[in-house]
Short mmCIF file of C-alpha atoms in Angstrom, two decimals:
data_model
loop_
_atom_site.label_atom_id
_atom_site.label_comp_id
_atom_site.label_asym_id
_atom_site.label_seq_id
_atom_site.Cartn_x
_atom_site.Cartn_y
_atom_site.Cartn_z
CA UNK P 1 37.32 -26.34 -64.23
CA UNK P 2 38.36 -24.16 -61.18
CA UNK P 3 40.47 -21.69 -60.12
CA UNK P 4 42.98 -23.90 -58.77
CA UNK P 5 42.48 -26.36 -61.33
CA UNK P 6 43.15 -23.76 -64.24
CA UNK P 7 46.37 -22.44 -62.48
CA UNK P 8 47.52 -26.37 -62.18
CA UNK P 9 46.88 -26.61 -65.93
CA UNK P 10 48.80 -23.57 -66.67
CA UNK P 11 52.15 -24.49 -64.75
CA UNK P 12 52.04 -28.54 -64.79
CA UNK P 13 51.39 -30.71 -62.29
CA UNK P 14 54.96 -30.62 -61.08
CA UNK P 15 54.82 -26.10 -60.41
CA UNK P 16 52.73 -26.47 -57.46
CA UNK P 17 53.62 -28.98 -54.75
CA UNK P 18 50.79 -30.67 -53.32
CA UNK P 19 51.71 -29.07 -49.66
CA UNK P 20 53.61 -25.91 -50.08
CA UNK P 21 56.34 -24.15 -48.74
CA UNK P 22 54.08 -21.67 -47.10
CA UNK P 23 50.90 -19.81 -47.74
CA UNK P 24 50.29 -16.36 -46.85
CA UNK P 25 47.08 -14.50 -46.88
CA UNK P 26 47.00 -10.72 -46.69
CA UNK P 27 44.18 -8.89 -45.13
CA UNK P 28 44.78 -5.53 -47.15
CA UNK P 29 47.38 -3.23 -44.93
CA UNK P 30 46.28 -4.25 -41.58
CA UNK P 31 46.27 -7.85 -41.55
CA UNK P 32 48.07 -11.47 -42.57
CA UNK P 33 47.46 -14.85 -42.17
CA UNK P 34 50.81 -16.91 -42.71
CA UNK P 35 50.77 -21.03 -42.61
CA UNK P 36 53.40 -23.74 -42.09
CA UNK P 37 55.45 -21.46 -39.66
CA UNK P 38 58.13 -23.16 -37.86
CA UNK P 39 58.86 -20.42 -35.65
CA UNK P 40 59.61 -16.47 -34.97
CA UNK P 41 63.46 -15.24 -35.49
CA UNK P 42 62.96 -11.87 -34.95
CA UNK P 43 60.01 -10.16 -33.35
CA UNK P 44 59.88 -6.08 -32.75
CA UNK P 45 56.61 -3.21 -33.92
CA UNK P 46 58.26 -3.02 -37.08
CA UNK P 47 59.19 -6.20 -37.89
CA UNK P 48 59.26 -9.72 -37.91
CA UNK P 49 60.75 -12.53 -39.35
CA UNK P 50 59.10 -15.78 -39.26
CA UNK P 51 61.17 -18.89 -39.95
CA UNK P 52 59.41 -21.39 -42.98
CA UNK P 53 60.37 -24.98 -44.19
CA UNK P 54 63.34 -23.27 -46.34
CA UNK P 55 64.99 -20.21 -45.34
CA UNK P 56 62.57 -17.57 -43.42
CA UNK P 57 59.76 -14.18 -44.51
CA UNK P 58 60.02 -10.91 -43.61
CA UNK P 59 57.26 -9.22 -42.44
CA UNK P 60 57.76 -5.22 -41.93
CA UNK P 61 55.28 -2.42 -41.37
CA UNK P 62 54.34 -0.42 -38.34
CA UNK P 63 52.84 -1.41 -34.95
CA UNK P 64 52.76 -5.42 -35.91
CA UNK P 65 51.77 -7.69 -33.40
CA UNK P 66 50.70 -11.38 -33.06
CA UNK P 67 47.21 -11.81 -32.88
CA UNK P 68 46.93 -15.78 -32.76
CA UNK P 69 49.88 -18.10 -33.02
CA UNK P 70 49.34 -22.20 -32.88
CA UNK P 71 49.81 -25.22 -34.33
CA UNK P 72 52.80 -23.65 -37.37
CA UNK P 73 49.47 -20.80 -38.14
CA UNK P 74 50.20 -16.95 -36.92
CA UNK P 75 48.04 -14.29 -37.58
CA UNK P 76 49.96 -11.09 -37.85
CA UNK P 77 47.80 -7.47 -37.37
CA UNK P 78 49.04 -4.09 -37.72
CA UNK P 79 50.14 -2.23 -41.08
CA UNK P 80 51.58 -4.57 -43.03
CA UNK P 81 54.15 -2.46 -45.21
CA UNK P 82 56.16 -5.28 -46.97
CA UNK P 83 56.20 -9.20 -47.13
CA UNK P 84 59.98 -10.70 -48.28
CA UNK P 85 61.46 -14.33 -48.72
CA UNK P 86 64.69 -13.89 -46.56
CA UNK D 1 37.17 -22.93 -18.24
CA UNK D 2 36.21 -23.18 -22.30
CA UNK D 3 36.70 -19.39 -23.72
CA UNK D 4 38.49 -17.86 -20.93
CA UNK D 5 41.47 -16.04 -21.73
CA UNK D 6 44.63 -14.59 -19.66
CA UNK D 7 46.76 -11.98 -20.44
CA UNK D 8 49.85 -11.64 -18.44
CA UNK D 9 53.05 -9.73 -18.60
CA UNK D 10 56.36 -12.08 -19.69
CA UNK D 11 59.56 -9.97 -18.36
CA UNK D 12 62.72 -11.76 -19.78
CA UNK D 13 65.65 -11.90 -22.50
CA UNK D 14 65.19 -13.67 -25.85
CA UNK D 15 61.22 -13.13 -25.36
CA UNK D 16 61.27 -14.22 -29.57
CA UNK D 17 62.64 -17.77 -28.08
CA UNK D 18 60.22 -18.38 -25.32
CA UNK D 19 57.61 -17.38 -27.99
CA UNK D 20 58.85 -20.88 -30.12
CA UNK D 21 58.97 -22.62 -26.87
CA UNK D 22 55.21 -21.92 -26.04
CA UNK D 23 54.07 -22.50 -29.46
CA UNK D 24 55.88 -25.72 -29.63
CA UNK D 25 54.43 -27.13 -26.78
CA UNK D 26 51.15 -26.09 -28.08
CA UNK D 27 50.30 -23.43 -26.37
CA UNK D 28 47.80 -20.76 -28.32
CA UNK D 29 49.19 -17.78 -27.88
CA UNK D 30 46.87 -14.64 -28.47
CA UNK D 31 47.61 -11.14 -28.66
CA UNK D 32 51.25 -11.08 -28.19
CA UNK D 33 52.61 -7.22 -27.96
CA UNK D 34 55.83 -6.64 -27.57
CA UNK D 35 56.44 -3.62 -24.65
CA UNK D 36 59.81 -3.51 -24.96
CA UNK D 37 63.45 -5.67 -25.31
CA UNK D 38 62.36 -7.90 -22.15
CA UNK D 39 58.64 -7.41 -21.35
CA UNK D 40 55.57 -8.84 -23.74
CA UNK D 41 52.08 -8.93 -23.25
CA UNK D 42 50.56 -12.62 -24.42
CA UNK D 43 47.48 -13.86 -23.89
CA UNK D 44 46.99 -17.74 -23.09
CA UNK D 45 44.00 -19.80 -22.75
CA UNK D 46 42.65 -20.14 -19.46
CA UNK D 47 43.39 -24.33 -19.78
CA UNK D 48 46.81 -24.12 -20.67
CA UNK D 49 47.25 -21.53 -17.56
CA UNK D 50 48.75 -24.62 -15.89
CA UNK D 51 51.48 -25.59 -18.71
CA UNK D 52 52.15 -21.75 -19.39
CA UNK D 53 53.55 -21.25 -15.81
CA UNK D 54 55.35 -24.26 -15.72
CA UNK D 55 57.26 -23.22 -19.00
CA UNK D 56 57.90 -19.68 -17.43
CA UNK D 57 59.11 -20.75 -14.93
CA UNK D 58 61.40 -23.52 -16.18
CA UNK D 59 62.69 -21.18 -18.04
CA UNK D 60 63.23 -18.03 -15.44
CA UNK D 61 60.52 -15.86 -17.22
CA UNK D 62 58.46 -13.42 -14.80
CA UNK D 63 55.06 -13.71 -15.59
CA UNK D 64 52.38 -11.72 -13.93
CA UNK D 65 48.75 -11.71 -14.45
CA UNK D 66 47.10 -8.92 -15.96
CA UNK D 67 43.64 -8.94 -16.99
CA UNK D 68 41.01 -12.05 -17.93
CA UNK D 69 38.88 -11.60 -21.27
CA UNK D 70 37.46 -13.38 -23.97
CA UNK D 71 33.85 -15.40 -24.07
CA UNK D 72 34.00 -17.25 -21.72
CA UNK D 73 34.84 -14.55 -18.93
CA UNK D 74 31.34 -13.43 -18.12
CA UNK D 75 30.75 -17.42 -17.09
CA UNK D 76 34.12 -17.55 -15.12
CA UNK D 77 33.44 -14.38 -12.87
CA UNK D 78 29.66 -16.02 -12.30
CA UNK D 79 31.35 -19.70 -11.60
CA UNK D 80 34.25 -17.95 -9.37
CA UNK D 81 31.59 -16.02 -7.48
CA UNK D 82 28.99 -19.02 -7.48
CA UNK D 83 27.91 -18.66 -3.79
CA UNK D 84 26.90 -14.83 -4.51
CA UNK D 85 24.78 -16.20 -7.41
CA UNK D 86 23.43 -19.02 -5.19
CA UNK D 87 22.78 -16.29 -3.10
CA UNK D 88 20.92 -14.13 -5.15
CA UNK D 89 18.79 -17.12 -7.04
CA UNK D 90 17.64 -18.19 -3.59
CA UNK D 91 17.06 -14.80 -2.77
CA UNK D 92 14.54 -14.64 -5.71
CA UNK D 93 13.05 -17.86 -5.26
CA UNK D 94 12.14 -16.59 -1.69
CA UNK D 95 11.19 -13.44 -2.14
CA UNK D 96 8.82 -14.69 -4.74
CA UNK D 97 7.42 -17.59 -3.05
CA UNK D 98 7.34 -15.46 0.33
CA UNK D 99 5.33 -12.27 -1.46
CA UNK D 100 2.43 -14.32 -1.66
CA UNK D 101 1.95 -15.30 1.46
CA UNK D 102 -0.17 -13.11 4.35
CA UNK D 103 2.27 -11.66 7.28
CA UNK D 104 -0.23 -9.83 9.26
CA UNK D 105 -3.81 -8.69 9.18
CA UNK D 106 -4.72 -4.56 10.35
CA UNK D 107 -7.36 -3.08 10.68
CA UNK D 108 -8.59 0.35 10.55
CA UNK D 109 -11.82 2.34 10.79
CA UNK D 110 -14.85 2.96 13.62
CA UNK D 111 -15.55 -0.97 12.38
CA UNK D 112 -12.58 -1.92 14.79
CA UNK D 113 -14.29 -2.60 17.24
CA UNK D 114 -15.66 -5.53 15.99
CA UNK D 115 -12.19 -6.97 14.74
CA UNK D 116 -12.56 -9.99 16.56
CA UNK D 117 -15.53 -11.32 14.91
CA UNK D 118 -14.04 -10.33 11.80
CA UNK D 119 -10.63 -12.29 12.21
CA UNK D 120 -12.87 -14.99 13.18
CA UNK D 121 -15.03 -14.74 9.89
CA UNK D 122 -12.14 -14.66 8.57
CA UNK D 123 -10.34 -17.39 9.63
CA UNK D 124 -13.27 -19.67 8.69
CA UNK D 125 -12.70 -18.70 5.23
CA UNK D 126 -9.42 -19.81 5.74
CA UNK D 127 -8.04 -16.02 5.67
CA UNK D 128 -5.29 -15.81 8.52
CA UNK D 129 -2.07 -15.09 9.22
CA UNK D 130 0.67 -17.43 6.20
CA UNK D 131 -2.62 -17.77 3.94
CA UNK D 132 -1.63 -17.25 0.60
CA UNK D 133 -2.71 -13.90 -1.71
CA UNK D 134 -3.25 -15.98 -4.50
CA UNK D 135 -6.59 -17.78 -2.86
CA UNK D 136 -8.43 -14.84 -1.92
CA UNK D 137 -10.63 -12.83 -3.63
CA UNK D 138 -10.70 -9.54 -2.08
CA UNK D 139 -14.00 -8.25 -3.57
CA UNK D 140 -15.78 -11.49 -2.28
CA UNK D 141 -14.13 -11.33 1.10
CA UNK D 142 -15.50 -7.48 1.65
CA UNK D 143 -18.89 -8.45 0.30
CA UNK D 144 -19.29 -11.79 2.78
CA UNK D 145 -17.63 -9.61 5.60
CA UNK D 146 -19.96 -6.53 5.24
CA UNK D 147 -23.26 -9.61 4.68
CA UNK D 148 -21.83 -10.85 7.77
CA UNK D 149 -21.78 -8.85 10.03
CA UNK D 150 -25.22 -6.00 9.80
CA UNK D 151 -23.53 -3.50 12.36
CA UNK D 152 -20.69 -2.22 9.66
CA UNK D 153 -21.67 -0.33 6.61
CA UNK D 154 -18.07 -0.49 4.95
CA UNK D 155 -15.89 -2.80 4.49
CA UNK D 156 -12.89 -2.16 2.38
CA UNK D 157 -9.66 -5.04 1.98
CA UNK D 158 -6.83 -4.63 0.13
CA UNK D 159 -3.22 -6.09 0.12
CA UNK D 160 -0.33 -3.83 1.37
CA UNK D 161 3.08 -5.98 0.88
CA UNK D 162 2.61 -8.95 2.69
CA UNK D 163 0.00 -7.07 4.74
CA UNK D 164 -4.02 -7.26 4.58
CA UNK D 165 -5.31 -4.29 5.36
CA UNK D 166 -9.07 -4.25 6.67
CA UNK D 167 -10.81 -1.36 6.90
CA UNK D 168 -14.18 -1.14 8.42
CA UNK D 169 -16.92 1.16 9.07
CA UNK D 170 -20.05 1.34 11.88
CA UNK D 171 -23.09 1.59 10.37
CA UNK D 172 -24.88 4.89 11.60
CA UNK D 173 -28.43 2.55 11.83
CA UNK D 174 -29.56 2.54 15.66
CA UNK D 175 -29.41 -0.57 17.55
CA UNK D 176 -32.39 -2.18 18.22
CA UNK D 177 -33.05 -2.70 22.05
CA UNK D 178 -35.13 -5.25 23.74
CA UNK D 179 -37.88 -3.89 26.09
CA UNK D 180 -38.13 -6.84 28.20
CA UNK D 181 -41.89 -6.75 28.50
CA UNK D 182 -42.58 -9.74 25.61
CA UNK D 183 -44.05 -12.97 26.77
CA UNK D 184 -43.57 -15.22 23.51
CA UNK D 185 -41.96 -15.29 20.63
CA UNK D 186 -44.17 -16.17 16.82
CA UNK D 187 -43.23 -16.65 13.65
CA UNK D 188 -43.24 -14.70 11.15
CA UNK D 189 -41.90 -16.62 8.22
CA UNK D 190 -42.57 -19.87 7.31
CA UNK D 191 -39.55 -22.27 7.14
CA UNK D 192 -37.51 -24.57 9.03
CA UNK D 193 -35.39 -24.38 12.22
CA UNK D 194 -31.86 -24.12 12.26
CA UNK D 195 -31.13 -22.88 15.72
CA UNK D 196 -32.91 -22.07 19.09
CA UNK D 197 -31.33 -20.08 21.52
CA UNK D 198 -33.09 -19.43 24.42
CA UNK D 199 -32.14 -17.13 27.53
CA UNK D 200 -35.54 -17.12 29.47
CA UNK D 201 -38.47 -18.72 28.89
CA UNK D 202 -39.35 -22.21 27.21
CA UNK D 203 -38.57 -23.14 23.61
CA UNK D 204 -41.63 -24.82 21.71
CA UNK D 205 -39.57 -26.10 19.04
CA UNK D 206 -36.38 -27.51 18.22
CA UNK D 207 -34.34 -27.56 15.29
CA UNK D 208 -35.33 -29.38 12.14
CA UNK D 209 -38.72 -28.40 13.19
CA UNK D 210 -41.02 -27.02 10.33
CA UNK D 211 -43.16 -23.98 11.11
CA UNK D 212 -45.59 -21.58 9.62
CA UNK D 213 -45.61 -18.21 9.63
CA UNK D 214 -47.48 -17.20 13.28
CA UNK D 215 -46.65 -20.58 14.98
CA UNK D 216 -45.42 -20.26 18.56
CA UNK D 217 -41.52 -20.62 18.87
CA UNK D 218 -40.91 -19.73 22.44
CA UNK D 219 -42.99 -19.14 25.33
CA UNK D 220 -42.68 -16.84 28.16
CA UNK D 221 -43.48 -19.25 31.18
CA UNK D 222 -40.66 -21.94 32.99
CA UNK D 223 -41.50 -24.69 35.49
CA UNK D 224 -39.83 -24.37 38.89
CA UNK D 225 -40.43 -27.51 41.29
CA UNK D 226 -43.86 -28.25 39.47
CA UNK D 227 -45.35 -24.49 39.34
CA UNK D 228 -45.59 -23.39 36.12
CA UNK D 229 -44.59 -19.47 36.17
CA UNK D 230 -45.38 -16.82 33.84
CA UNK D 231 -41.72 -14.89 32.70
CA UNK D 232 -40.81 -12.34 29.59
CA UNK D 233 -38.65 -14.20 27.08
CA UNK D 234 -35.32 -13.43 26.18
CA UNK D 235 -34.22 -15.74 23.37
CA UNK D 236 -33.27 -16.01 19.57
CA UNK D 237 -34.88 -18.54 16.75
CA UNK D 238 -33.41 -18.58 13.23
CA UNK D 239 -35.04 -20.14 10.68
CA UNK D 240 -33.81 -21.34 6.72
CA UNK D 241 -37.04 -20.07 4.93
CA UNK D 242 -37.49 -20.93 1.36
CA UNK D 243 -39.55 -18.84 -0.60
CA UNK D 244 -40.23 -17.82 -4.13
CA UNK D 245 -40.80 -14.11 -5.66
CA UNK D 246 -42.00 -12.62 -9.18
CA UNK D 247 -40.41 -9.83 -11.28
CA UNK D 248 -42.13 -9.13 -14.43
CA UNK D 249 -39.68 -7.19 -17.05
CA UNK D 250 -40.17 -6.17 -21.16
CA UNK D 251 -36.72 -6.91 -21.41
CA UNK D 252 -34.41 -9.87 -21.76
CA UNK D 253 -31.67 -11.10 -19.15
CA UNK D 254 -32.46 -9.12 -15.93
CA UNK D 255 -32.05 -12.32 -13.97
CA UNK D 256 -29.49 -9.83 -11.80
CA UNK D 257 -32.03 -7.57 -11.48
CA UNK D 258 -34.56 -10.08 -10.27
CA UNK D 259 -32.35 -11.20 -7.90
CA UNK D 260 -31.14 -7.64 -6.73
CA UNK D 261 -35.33 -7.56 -6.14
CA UNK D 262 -35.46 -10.76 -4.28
CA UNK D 263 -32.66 -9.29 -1.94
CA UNK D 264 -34.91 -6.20 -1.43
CA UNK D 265 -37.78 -7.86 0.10
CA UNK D 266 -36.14 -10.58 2.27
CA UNK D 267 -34.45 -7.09 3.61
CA UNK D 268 -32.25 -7.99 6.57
CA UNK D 269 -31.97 -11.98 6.35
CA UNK D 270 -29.26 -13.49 4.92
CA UNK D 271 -29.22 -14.60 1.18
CA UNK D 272 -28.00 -18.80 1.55
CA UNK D 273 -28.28 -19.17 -2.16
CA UNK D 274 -30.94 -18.26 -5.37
CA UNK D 275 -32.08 -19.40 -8.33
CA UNK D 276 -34.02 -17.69 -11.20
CA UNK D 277 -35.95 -19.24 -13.65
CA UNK D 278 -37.42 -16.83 -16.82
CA UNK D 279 -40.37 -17.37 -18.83
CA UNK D 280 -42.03 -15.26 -21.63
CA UNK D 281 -45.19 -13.72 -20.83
CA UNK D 282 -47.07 -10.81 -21.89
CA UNK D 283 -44.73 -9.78 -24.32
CA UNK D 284 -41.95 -9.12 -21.65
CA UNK D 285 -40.68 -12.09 -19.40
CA UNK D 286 -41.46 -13.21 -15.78
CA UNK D 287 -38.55 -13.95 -13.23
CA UNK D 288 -39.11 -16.29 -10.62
CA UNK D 289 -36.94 -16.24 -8.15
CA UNK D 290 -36.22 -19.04 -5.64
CA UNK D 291 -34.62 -17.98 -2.72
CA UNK D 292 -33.11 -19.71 0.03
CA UNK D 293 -32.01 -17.51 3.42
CA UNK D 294 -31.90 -16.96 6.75
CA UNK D 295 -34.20 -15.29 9.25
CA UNK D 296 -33.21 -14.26 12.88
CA UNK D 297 -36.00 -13.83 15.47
CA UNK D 298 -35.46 -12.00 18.37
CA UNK D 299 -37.78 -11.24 21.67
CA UNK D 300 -36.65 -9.73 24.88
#
């Protein structure tokens, strides 16, 4: 059984919808990969807000900028201090 | 342009909302940094340049150009600047097919003198001015020039650029002058007649003739309105002589050195072409060497 597989087994079938809300991947401090972005509400050094399928994330830290944004995928770079559902 | 990527400068309000705008009208955005309230860098692909000004400017963003990276941008600068490249590839192409080629032919030495007969030689050999490098041999050339010609002792040829420099030396040897006071000219070979040139007196034989050595080749008389006069000859016979020598050596493959022997004692003629054949004799081996060459008769 996998990873994936074992988590399923552990929450039921119905826990994890088959595409989610969102994903984000965190690159220690100085990196993120978010997916299923619908688009940016707030954008500044220190923080951004990225709006999702329900409700929006917060992403703060210092000197954050957008390294590749397409197709609902942004990649966010900088010091990644805190990640929030807003 | 695959890989090519431009950065420019977005100077507006709400820079969050033209941000969504781009992305929605799939546009990969790369490197966005926010300078300030109104001004962003972002970085577009070169290929959606087009659709990235057009949304800028439908929607009263300044936009200004600021650098070109990625890839791809080495290729772009060499495709933008395409006729310099041109340029420089035909420059190569030329400059290598042009290096082998023969511009000009100097000379140098006390052997100038005779430069004429030299270009001439050479020019037979099909050494002249746009010959190509790559078909001579230089170390042949000098050694037919110098066989060629018995009044240098040096000749030395050797590629300067597109230049061949020939540099010749006089031989210190005397010339040999004609007295004037011989009335025929003999043989002294055996062999067969190439050429007759006669300046006074009357030839005996003509070419393709076969002689033997002391056989009359030109005589010193000439007919004038049926008397028969008595005159010195002036006049040159060369003959192809074929002849065969022996060089006895203990040791194995001195062919070279036979042939270096045969050389010896035909002395001045000139060597047409040799053969050597070895067989074992006498513990040691025997050389024979054929040799074909030329002898030049003079008498004046």
């Amino acid at each position: 059984m996998g990873f994936i597989e074992s988590i399923k087994d552990c929450f039921g079938e119905w826990e994890i919808p088959k595409e989610p809300i969102f994903r984000a991947v965190l690159f220690g401090e100085s990196a993120g990969y978010f997916e299923n972005v619908k688009s940016i509400l707030n954008y500044s050094e220190n923080e951004i807000v990225l709006s999702i399928k329900k409700g929006g994330l917060k992403i703060s830290g210092e000197g954050l900028y957008i390294k590749k944004y397409c197709m609902g995928d942004i990649v966010i770079c900088g010091k990644i201090l805190k990640v929030e559902r807003v | 342009m695959r890989g090519v990527r431009v950065n420019y400068l977005v100077t507006g309000l709400n820079l969050d909302r033209f941000i969504n705008y781009l992305k929605n009208h799939d546009i990969k955005l790369y490197n966005v940094k926010k300078l300030d309230y109104k001004r962003m860098i972002i970085g577009v692909n070169f290929a959606d340049s087009k659709n990235f000004f057009a949304i800028a400017d439908k929607m009263c963003y300044n936009v200004k150009k600021v650098s070109l990276g990625g890839w791809g941008y080495p290729f772009y600068r060499l495709l933008c600047s395409c006729g310099m490249v041109i340029g420089a590839l035909c420059f190569c192409v030329l400059s290598y097919l042009l290096s082998d080629l023969v511009f000009a032919l100097e000379f140098s030495g006390s052997g100038s003198i005779y430069k004429n007969q030299v270009i001439e030689f050479l020019e037979e050999r099909g050494v002249k001015q746009y010959s190509r490098f790559s078909d001579i041999n230089l170390k042949t050339l000098e050694d037919s020039v110098l066989a060629a010609n018995d009044r240098l002792s040096f000749v030395g040829i050797e590629r300067r650029g597109n230049r061949l420099e020939v540099e010749l030396v006089l031989s210190s040897e005397k010339v040999q002058t004609l007295d004037g006071n011989v009335y025929a000219l003999y043989s002294n070979v055996s062999g067969v007649v190439e050429s007759v040139k006669v300046y006074r007196g009357t030839a005996v034989v003509k070419v393709g003739d076969k002689v033997n050595k002391g056989d009359l080749l030109v005589d010193g008389y000439v007919t004038l309105k049926e008397n028969t006069v008595k005159i010195n000859v002036l006049c040159a016979v060369s003959l192809i002589v074929e002849d065969t020598l022996e060089y006895y050596s203990n040791k194995d493959g001195e062919e070279e050195k036979a042939e270096l022997f045969a050389q010896m004692q035909v002395e001045d003629s000139q060597i047409l072409s040799s053969n050597t054949i070895k067989i074992p004799k006498d513990n040691g081996y025997l050389y024979i060497v054929n040799v074909k060459y030329r002898c030049t008769l003079y008498a004046g």
